Short mmCIF file of C-alpha atoms in Angstrom, two decimals:
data_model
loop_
_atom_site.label_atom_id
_atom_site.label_comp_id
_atom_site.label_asym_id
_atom_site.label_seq_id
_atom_site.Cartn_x
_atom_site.Cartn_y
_atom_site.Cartn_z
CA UNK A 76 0.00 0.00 0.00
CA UNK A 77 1.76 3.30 -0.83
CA UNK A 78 2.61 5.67 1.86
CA UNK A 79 1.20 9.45 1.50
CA UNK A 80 3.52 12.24 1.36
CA UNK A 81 1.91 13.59 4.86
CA UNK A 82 3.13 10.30 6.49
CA UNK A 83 6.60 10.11 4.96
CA UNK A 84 7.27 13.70 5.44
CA UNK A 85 6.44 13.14 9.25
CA UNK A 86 8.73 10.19 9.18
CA UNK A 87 11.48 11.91 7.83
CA UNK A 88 10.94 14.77 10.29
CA UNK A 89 10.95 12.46 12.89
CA UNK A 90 14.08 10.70 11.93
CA UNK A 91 15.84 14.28 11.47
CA UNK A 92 14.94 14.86 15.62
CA UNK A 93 16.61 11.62 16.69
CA UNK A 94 19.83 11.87 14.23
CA UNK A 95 20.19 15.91 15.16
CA UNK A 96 20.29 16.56 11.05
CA UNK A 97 18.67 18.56 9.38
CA UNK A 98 15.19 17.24 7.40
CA UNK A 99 16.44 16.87 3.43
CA UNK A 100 14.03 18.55 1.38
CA UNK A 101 12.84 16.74 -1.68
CA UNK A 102 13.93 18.91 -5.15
CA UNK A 103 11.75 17.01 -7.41
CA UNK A 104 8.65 14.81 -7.16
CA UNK A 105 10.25 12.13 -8.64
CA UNK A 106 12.59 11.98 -6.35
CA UNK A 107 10.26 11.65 -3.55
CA UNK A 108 7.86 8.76 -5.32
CA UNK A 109 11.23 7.03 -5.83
CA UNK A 110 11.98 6.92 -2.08
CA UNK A 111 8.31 6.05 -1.01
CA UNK A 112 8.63 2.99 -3.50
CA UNK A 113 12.05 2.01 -2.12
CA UNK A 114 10.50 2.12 1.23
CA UNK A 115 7.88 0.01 0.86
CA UNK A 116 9.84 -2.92 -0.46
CA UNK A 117 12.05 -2.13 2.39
CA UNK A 118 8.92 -2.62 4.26
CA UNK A 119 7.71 -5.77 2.72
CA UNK A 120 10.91 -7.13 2.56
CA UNK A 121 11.28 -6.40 6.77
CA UNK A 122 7.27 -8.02 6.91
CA UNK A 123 8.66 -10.97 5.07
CA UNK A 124 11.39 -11.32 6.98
CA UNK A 125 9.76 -11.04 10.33
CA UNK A 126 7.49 -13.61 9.05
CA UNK A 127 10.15 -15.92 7.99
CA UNK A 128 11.64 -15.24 11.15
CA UNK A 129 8.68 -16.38 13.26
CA UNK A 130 8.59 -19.42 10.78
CA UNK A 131 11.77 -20.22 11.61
CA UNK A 132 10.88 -20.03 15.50
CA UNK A 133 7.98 -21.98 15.06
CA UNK A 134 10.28 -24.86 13.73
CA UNK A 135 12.99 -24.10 16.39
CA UNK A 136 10.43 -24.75 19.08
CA UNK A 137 9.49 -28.12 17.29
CA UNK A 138 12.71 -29.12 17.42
CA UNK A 139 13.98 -28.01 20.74
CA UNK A 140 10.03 -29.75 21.81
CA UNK A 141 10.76 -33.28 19.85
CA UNK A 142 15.20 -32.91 21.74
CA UNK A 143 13.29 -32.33 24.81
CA UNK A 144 11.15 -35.96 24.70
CA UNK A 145 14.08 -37.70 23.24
CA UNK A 146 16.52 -36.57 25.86
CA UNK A 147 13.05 -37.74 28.20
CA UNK A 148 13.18 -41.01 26.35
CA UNK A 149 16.98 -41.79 26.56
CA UNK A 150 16.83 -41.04 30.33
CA UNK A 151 14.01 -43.42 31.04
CA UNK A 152 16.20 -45.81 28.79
CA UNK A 153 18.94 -44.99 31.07
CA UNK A 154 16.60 -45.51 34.06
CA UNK A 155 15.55 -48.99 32.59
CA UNK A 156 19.30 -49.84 31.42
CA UNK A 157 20.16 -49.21 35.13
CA UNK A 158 17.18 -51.32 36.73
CA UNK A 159 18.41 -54.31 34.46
CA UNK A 160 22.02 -54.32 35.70
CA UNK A 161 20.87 -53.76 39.63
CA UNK A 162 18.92 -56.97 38.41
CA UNK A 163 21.56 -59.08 36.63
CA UNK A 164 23.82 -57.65 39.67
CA UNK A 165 21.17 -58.99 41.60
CA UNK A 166 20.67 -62.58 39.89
CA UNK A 167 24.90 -62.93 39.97
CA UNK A 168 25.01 -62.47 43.31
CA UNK A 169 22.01 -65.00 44.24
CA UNK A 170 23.34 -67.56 41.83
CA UNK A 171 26.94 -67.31 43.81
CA UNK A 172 25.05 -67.84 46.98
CA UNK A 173 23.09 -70.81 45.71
CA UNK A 174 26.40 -72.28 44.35
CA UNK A 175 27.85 -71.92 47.96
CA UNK A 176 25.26 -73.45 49.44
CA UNK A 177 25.70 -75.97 46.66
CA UNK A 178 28.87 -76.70 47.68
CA UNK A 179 28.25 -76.71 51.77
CA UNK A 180 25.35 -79.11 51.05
CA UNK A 181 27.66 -81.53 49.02
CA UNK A 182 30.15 -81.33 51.74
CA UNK A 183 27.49 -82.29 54.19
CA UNK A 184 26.46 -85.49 52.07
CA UNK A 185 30.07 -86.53 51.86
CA UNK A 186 30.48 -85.84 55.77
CA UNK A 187 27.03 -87.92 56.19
CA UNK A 188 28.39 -90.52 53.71
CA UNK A 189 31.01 -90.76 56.01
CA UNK A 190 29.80 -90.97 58.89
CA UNK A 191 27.08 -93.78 57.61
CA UNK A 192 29.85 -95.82 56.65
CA UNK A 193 31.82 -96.11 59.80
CA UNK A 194 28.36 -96.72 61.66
CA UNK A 195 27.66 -99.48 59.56
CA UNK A 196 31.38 -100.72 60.17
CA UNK A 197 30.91 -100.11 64.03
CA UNK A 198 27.89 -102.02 64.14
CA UNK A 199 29.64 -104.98 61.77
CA UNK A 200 32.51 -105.45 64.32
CA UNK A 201 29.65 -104.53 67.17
CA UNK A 202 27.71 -107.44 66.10
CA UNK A 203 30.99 -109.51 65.61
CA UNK A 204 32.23 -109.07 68.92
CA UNK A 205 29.00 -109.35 70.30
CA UNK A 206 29.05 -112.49 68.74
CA UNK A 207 32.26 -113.35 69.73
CA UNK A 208 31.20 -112.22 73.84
CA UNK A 209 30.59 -114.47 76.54
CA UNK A 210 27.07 -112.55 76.72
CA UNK A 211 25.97 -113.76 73.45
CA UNK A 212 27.21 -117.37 74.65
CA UNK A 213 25.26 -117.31 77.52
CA UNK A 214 21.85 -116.12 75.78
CA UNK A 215 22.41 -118.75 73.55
CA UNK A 216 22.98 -121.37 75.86
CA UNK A 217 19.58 -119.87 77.78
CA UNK A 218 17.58 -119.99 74.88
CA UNK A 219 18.85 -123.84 74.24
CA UNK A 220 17.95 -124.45 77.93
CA UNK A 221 14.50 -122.79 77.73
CA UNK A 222 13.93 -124.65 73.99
CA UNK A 223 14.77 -127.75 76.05
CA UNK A 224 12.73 -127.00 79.06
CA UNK A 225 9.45 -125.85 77.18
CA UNK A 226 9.69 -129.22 74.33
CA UNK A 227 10.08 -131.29 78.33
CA UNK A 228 6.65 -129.35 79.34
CA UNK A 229 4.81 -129.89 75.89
CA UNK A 230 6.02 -133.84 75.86
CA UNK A 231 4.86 -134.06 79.68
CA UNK A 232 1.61 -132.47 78.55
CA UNK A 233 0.72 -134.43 75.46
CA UNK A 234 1.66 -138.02 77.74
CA UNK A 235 -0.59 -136.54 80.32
CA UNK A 236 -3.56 -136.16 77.95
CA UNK A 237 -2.91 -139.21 75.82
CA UNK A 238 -1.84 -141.55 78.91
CA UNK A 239 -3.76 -140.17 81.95
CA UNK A 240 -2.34 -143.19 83.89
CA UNK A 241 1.27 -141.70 84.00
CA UNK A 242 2.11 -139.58 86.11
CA UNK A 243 5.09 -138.31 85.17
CA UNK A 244 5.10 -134.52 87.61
CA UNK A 245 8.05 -136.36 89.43
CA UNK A 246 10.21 -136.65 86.48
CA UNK A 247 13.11 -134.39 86.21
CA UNK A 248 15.38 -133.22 83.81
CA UNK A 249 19.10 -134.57 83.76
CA UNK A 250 21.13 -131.21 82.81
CA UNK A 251 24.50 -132.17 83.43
CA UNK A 252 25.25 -134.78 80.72
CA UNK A 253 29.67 -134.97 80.47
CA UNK A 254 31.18 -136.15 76.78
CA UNK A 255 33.42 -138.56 79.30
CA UNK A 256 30.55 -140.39 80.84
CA UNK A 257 29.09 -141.89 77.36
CA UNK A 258 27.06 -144.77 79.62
CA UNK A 259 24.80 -141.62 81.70
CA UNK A 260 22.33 -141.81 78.65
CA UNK A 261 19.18 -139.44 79.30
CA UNK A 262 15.84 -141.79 80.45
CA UNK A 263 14.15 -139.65 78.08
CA UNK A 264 15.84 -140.50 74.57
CA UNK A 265 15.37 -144.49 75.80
CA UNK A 266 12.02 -143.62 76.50
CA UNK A 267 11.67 -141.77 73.00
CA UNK A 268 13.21 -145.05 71.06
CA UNK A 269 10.93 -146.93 73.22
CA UNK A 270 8.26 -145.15 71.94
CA UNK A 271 8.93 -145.03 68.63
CA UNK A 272 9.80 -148.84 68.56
CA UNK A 273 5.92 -148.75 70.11
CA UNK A 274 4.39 -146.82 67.66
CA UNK A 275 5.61 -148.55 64.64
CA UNK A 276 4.48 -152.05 66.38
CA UNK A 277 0.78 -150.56 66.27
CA UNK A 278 1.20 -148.80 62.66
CA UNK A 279 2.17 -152.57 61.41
CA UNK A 280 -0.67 -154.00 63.16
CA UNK A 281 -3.03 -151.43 62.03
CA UNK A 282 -2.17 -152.18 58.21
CA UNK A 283 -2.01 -155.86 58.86
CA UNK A 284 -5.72 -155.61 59.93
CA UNK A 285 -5.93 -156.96 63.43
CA UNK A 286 -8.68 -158.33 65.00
CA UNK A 287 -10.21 -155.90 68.03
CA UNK A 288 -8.97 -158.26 70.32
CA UNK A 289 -5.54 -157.98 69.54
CA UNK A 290 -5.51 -154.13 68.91
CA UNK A 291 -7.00 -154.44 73.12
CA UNK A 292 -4.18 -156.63 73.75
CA UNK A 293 -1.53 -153.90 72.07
CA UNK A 294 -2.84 -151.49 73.56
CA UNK A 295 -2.89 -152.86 77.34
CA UNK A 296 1.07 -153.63 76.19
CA UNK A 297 1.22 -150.22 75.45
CA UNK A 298 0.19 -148.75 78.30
CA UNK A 299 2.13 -151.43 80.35
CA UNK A 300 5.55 -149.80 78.14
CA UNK A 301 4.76 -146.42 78.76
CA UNK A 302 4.65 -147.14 82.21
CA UNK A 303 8.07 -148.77 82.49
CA UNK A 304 9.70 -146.19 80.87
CA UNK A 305 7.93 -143.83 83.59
CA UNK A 306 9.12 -145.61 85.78
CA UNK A 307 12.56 -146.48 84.43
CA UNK A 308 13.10 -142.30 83.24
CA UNK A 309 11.78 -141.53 86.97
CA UNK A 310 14.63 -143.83 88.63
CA UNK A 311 17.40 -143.11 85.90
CA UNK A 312 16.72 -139.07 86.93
CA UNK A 313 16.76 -139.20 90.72
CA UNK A 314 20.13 -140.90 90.30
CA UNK A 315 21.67 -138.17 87.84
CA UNK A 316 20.20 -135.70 90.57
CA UNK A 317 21.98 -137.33 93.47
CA UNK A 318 25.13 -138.00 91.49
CA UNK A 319 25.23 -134.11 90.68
CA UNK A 320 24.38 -133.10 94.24
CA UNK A 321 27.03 -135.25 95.67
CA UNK A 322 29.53 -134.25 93.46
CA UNK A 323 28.83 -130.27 93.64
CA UNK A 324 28.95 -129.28 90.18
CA UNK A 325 26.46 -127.08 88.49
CA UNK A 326 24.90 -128.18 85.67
CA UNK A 327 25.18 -127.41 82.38
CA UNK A 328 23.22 -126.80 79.09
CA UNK A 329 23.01 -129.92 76.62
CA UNK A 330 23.82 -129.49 73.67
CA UNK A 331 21.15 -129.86 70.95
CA UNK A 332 18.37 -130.32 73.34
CA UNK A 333 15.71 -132.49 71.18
CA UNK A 334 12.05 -131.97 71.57
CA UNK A 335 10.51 -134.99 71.58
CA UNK A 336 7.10 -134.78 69.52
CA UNK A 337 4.43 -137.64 70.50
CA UNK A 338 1.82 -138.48 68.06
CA UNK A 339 -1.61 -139.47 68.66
CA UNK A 340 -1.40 -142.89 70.54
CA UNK A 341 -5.07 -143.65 71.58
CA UNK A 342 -5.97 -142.72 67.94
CA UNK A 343 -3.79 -145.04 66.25
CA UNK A 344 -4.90 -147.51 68.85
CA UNK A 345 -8.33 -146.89 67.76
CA UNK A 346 -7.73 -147.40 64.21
CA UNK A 347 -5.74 -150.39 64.70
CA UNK A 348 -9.19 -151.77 67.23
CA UNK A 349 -11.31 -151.16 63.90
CA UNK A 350 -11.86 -154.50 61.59
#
């Protein structure tokens, strides 16, 4: 928009005041159109530049905005970058402590391995020498005597229910049997062969087939045996007793005590009474 000559005069006036010169006067018309046409291009060209300035601000803000979030991005990278090593720090230092522990519990099994295998060698030569001990000798040597005592009780039980007749609460057992004295045979192993030889008499006259009166006849013999040999074991016993009191020893365990097993005697006699 051109400038009027009232404006540009007051402009030049007013530039005269601040410089202290004095106001050029224009010679020509021309002249003056000339300058009001330089000045406003001057004037667009400062409006152009002031916009391209403010452009150019506009961008710089944009791109001091956009350094702004990435320099807000790379520190929260940082941030995270840091986290992860306090982790893997962390993690390391767990992992030695779990291999330490690793290592104290190994030493522990091999300690306990140890210590397992000289208890199981201390109870070895424990139950070796125990073995080897008087103690043990003496158990054993109970346990033989009970054996022999309780299979005397069951054999005096079974006579007493097969063969009321006997009485055989008097009998007692002969303990201290010497390897010298082979003639001081227990009562009780005649009696058992005596038995036995009994026993098969009646099995062969059962599978012969006797007549009842016979099978009577064995069986009063039978009875008339067992009696003998109560008598006989009775006698044989209170002589071992007196021999042992008079000659002050103790007595001692037999070895291989036998339990003598008696079988059913008034059944077989039955059978052997049937025609």
């Amino acid at each position: 928009m051109p400038t009027s000559n009232a404006s540009l005069f007051a402009r030049l006036k007013r530039r005269s005041d601040e410089t202290g010169e004095a106001m050029p006067k224009p010679r020509k018309k021309k002249q003056l159109e000339s300058a009001e046409k330089r000045l406003a291009e001057a004037e667009a060209a400062l409006a152009e530049a002031v916009a391209r300035r403010e452009a150019t601000e506009v961008g710089r803000r944009s791109i001091v905005d956009e350094l702004e979030e990435e320099r807000a991005a790379h520190s929260l990278t940082r941030s995270a970058l840091r986290a992860s090593e306090a982790r893997l720090a962390e993690a390391r230092s767990e992992a030695a402590g779990y291999k330490y522990e690793g290592g104290v519990l190994r030493l522990k099994i091999e300690q306990l391995e140890a210590r397992e295998k000289k208890a199981l060698e201390r109870a070895e030569n424990a139950v070796e020498l125990f073995k080897e001990s008087e103690e043990f000798r003496d158990m054993l040597e109970e346990e033989t005597v009970d054996g022999f005592l309780w299979g005397f009780e069951n054999f005096r039980r079974q006579m007493h229910r097969y063969c009321p007749q006997l009485d055989l609460s008097e009998i007692r057992l002969r303990m201290g049997l010497s390897d010298g004295n082979e003639d001081e045979v227990p009562a009780i192993i005649v009696a058992e062969e005596e038995l036995a030889e009994i026993e098969a008499s009646m099995a062969d006259q059962k599978t012969s087939g006797a007549p009842p009166e016979v099978a009577e006849e064995a069986h009063g013999a039978t009875d008339e045996a067992l009696t003998e040999i109560a008598e006989g074991a009775h006698g044989a016993t209170d002589e071992a007793s007196t021999e042992v009191a008079a000659e002050g020893s103790e007595p001692a365990p037999a070895e291989g005590p036998q339990v003598i097993a008696i079988d059913d005697l008034e059944g077989d006699a039955g059978a052997a009474a049937v025609p």
